[in-house]
JSON list of C-alpha atoms in Angstrom, two decimals:
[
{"chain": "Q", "resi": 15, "resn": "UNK", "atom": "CA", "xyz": [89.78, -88.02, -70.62]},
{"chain": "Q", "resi": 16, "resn": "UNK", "atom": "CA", "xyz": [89.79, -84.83, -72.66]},
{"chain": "Q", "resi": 17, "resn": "UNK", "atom": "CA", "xyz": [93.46, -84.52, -72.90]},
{"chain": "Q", "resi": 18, "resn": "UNK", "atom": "CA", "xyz": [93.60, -88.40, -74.20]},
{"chain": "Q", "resi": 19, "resn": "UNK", "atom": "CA", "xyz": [91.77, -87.38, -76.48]},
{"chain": "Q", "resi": 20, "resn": "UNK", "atom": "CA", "xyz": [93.04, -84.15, -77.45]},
{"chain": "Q", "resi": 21, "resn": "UNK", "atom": "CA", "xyz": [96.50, -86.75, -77.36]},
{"chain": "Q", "resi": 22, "resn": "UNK", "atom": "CA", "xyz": [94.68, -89.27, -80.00]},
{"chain": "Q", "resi": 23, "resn": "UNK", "atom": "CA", "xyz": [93.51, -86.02, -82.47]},
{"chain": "Q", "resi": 24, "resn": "UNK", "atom": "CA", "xyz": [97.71, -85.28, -82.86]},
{"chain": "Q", "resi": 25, "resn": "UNK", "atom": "CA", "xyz": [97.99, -88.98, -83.20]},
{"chain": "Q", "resi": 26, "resn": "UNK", "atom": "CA", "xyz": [95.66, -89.17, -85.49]},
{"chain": "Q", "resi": 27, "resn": "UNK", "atom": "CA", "xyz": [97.50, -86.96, -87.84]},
{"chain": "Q", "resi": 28, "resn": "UNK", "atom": "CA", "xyz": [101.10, -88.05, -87.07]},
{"chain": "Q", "resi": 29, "resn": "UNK", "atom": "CA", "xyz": [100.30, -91.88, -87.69]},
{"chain": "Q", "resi": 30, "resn": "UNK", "atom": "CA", "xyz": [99.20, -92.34, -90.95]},
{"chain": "Q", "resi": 31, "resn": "UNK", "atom": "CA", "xyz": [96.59, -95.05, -91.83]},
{"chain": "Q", "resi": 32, "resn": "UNK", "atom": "CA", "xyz": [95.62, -95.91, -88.51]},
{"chain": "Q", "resi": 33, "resn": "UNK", "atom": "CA", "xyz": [92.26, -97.23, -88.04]},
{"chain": "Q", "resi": 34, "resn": "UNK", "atom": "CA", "xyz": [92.91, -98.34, -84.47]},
{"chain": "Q", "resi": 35, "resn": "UNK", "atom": "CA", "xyz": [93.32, -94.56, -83.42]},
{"chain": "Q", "resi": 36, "resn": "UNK", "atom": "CA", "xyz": [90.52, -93.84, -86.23]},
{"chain": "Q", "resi": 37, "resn": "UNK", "atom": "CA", "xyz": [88.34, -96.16, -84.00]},
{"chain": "Q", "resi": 38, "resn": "UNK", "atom": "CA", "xyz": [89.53, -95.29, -80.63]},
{"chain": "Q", "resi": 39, "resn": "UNK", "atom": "CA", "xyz": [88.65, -91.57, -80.76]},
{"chain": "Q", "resi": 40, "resn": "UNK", "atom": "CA", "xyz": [85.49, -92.99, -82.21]},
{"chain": "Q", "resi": 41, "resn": "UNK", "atom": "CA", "xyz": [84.69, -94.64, -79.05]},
{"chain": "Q", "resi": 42, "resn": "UNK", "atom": "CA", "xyz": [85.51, -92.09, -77.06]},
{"chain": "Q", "resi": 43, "resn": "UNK", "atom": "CA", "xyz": [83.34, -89.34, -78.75]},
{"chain": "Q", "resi": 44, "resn": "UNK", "atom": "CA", "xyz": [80.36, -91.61, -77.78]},
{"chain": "Q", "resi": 45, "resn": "UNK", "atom": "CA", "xyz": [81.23, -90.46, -74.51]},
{"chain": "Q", "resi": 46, "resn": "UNK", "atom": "CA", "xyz": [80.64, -87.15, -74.95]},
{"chain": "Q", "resi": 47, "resn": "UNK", "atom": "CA", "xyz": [76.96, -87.25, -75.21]},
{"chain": "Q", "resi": 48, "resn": "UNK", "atom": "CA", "xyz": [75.33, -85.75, -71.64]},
{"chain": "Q", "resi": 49, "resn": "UNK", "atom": "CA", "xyz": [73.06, -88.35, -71.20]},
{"chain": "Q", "resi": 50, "resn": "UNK", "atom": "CA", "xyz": [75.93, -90.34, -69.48]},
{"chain": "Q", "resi": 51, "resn": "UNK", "atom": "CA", "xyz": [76.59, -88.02, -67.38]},
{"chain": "Q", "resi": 52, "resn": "UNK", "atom": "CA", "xyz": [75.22, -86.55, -64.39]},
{"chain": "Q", "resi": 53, "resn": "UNK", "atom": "CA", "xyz": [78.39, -84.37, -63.85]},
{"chain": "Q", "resi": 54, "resn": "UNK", "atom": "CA", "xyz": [82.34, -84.49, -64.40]},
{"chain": "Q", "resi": 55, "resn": "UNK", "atom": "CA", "xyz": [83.09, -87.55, -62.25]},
{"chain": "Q", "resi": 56, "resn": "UNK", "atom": "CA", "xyz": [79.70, -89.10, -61.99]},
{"chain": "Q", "resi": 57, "resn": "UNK", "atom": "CA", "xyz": [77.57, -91.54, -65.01]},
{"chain": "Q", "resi": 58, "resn": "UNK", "atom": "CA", "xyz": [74.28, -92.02, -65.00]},
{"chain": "Q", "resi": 59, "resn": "UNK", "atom": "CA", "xyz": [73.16, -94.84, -62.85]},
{"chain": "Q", "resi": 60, "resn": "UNK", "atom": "CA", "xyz": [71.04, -96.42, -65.83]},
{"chain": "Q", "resi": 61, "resn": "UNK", "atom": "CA", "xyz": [73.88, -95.23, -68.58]},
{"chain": "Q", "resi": 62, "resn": "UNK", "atom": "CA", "xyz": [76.85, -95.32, -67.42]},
{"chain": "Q", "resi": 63, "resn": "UNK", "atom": "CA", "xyz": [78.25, -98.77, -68.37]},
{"chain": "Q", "resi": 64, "resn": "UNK", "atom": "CA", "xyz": [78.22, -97.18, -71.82]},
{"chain": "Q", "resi": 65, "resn": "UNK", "atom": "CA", "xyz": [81.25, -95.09, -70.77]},
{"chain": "Q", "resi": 66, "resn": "UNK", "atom": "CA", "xyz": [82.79, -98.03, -69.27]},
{"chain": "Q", "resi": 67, "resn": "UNK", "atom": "CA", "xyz": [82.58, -100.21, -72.68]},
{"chain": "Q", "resi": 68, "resn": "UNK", "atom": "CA", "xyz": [83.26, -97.05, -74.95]},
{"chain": "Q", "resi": 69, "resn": "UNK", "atom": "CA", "xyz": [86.91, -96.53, -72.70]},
{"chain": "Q", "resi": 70, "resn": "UNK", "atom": "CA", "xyz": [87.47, -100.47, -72.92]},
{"chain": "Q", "resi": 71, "resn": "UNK", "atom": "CA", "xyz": [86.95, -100.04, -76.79]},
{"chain": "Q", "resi": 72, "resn": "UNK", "atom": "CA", "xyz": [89.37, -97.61, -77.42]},
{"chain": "Q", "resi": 73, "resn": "UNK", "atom": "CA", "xyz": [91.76, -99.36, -74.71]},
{"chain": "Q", "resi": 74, "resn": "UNK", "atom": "CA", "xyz": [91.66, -102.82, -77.05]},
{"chain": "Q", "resi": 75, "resn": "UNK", "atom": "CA", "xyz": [92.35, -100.60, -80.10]},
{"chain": "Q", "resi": 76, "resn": "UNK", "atom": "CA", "xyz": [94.99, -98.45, -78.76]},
{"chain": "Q", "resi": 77, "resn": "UNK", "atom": "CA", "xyz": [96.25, -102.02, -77.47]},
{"chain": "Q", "resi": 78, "resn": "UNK", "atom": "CA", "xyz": [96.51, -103.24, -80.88]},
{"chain": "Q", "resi": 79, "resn": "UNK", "atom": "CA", "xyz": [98.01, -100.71, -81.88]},
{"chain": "Q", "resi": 80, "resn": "UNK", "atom": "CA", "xyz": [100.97, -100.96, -79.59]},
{"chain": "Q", "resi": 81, "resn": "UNK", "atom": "CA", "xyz": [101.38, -105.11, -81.00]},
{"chain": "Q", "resi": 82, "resn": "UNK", "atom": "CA", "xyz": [102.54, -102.91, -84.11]},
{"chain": "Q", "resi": 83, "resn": "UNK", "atom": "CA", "xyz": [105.48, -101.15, -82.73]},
{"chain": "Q", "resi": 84, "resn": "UNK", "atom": "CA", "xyz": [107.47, -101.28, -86.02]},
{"chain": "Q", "resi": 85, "resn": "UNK", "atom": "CA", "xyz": [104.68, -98.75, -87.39]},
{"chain": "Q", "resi": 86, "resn": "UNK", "atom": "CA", "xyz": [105.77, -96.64, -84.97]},
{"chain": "Q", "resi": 87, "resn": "UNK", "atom": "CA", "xyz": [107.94, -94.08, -83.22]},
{"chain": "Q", "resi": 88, "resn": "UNK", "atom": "CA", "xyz": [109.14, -94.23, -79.41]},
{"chain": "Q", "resi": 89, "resn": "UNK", "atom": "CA", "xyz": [107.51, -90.89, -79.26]},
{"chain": "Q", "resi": 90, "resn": "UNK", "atom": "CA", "xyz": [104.66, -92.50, -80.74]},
{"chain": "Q", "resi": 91, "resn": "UNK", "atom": "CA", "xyz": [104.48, -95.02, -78.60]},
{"chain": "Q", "resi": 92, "resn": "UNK", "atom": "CA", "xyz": [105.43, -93.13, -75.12]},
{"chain": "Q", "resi": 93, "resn": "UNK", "atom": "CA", "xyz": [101.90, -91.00, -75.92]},
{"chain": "Q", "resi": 94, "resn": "UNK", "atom": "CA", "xyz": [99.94, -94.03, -76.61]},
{"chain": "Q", "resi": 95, "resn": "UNK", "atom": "CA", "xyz": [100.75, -95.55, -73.40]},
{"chain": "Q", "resi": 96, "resn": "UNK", "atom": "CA", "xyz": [99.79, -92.32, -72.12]},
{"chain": "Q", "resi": 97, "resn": "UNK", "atom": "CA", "xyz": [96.60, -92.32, -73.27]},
{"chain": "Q", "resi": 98, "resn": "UNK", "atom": "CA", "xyz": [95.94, -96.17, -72.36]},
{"chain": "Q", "resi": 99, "resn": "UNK", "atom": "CA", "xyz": [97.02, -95.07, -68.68]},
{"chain": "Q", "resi": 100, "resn": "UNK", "atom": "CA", "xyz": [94.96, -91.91, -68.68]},
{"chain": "Q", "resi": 101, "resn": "UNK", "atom": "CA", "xyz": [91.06, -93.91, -70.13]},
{"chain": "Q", "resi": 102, "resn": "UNK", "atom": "CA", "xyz": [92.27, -96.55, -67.07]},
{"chain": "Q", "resi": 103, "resn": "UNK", "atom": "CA", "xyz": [93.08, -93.90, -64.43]},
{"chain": "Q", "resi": 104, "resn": "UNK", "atom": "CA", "xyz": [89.75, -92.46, -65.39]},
{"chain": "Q", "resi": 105, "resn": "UNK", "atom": "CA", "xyz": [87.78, -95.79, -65.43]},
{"chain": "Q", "resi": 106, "resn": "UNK", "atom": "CA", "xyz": [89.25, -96.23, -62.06]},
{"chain": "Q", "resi": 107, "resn": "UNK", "atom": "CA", "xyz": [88.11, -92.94, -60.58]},
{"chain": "Q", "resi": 108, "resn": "UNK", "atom": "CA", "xyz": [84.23, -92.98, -61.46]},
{"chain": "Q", "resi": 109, "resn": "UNK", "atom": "CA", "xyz": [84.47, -96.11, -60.42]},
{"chain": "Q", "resi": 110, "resn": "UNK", "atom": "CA", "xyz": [86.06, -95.33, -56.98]},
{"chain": "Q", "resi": 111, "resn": "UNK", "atom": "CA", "xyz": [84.22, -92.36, -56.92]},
{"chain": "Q", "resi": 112, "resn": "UNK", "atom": "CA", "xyz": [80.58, -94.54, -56.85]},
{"chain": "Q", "resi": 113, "resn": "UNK", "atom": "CA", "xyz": [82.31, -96.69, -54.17]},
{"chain": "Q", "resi": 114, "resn": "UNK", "atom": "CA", "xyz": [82.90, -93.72, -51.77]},
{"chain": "Q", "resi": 115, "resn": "UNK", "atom": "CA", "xyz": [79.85, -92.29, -52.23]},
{"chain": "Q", "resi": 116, "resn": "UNK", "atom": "CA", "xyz": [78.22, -95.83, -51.16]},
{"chain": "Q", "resi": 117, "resn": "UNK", "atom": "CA", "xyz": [76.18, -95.07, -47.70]},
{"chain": "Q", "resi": 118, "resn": "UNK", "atom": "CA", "xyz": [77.22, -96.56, -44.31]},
{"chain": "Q", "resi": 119, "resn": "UNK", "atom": "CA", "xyz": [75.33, -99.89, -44.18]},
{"chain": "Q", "resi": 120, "resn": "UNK", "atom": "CA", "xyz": [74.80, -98.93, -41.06]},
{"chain": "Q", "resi": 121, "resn": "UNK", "atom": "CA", "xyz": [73.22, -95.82, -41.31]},
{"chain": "Q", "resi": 122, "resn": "UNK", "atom": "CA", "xyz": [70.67, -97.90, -44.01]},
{"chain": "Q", "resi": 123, "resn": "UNK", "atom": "CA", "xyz": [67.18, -99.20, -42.75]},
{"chain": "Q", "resi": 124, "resn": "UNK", "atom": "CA", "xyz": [67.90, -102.66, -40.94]},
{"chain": "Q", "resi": 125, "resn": "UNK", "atom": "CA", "xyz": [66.36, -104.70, -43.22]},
{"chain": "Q", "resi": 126, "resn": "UNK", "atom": "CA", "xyz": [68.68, -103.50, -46.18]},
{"chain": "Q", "resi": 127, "resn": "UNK", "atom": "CA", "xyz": [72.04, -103.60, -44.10]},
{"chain": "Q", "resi": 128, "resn": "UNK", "atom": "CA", "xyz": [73.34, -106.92, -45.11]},
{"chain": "Q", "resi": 129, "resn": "UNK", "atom": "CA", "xyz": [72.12, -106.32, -48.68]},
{"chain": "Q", "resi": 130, "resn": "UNK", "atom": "CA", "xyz": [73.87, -102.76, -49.05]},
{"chain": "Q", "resi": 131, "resn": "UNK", "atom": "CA", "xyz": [76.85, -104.43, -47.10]},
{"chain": "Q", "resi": 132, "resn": "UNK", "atom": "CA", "xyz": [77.12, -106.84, -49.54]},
{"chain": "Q", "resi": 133, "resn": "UNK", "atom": "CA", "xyz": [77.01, -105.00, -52.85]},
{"chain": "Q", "resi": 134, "resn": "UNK", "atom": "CA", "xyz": [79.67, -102.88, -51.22]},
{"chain": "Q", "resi": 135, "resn": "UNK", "atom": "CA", "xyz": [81.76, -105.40, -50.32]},
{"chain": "Q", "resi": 136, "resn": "UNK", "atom": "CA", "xyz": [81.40, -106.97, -54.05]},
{"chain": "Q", "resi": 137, "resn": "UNK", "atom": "CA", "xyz": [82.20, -103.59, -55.45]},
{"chain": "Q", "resi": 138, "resn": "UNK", "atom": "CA", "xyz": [85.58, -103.20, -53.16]},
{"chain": "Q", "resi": 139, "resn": "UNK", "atom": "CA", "xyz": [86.74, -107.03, -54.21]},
{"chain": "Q", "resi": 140, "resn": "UNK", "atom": "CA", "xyz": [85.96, -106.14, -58.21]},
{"chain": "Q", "resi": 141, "resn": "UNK", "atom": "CA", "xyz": [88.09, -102.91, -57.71]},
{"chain": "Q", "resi": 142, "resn": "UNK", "atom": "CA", "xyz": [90.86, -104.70, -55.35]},
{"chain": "Q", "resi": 143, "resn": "UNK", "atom": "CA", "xyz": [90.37, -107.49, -58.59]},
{"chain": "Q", "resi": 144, "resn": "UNK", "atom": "CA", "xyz": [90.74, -104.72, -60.93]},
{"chain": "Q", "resi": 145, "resn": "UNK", "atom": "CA", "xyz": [93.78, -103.22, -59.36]},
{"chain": "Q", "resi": 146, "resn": "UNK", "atom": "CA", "xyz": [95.47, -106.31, -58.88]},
{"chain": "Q", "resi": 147, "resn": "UNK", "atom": "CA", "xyz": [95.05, -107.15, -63.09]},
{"chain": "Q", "resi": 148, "resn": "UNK", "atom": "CA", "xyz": [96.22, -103.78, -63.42]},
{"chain": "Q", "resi": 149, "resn": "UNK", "atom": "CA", "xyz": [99.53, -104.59, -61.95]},
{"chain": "Q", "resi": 150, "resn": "UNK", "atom": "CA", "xyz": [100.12, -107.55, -63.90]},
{"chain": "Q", "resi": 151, "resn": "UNK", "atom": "CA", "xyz": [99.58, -105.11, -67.90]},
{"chain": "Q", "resi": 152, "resn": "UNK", "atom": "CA", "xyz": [96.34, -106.88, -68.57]},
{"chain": "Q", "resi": 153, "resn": "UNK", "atom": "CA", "xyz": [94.16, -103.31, -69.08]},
{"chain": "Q", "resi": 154, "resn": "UNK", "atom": "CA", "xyz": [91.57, -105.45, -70.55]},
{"chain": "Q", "resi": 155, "resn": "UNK", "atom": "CA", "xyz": [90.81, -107.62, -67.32]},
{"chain": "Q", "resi": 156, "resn": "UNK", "atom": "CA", "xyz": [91.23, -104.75, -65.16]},
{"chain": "Q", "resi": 157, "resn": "UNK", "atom": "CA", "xyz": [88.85, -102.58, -66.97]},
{"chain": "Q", "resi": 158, "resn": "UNK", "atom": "CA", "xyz": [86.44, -105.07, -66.91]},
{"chain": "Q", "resi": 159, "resn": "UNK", "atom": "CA", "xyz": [86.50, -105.56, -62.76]},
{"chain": "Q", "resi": 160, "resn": "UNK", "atom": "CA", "xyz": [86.08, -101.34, -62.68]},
{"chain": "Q", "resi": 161, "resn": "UNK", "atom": "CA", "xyz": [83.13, -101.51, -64.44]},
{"chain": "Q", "resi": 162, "resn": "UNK", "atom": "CA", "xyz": [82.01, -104.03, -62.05]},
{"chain": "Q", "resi": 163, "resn": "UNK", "atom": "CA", "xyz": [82.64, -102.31, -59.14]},
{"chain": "Q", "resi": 164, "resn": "UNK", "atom": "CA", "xyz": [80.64, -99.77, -60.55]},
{"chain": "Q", "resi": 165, "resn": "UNK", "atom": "CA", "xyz": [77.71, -101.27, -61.02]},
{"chain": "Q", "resi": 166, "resn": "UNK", "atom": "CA", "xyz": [78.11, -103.46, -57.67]},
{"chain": "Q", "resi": 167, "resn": "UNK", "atom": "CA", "xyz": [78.24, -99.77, -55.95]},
{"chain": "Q", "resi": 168, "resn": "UNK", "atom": "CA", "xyz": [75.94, -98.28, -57.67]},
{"chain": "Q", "resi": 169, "resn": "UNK", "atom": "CA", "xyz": [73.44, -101.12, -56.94]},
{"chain": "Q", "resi": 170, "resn": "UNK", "atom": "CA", "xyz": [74.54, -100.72, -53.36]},
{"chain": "Q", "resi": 171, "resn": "UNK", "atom": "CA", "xyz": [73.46, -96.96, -53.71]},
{"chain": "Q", "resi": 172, "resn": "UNK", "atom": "CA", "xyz": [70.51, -98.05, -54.58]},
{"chain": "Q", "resi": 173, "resn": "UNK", "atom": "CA", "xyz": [69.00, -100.50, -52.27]},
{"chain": "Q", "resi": 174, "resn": "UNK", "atom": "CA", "xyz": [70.78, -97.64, -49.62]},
{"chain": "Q", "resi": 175, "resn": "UNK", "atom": "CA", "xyz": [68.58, -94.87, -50.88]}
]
């Protein structure tokens, strides 16, 4: 995420007027503030979706921006996109990352099995969900389902621990 946003600061001053990289790099500075995170690839369990909908912000604005092509150059556009594909990439990871980290079910006390097995199995179908809208161009959608599978595995966590 730091070199989309290091990306967005040259932006910032090649594209003049441009309140949807004004407001992107906006969003994303929320992010830097540590009480989000618990390390490089890891939110806070209680915080975290904060991340998730500060990423999703700057995504819709970045978004906009690209409905305005005329405004700008292919160059231009080539690093937006890059930027759009590196917040996603990174929206995918922590939320992978949560899902990996998800204890066997089976290795859970009995009575919280199906319960951890479950969360899991919703987080896996939001990010399956999420890479699926991702295919199709809709960011948006596919955000949303990482940020799902988030908190469906960190839920599963949880009840595992």
């Amino acid at each position: 995420v730091e070199a989309a946003v290091e990306e967005l600061e040259v932006l910032q001053e090649t594209i003049e007027n441009s309140s949807e990289v004004d407001n992107a790099l906006k969003a994303l500075d929320k992010n830097d503030d540590p009480e989000l995170w618990l390390d490089e690839t890891h939110v806070d369990s209680q915080q975290g979706h904060k991340v998730f909908d500060n990423v999703d912000s700057a995504v819709r604005d970045l978004t906009k921006l690209l409905k305005k092509p005329k405004d700008l150059t292919e160059e231009e556009i080539a690093s937006v996109e890059q930027v759009v594909a590196a917040l996603v990439a990174a929206s995918l990871s922590i939320a992978q990352t949560a899902i990996d980290e998800v204890p066997d079910p089976a290795t859970v006390a009995p009575k919280l099995q199906k319960r951890v097995a479950d969360e899991l199995a919703r987080a896996e179908e939001a990010m399956t969900k999420g890479l699926s809208e991702l295919d199709k161009g809709n960011t948006d959608k596919a955000l949303d389902h990482f940020k799902k599978a988030w908190e469906h595995a960190i839920k599963a966590a949880e009840l595992a621990n």
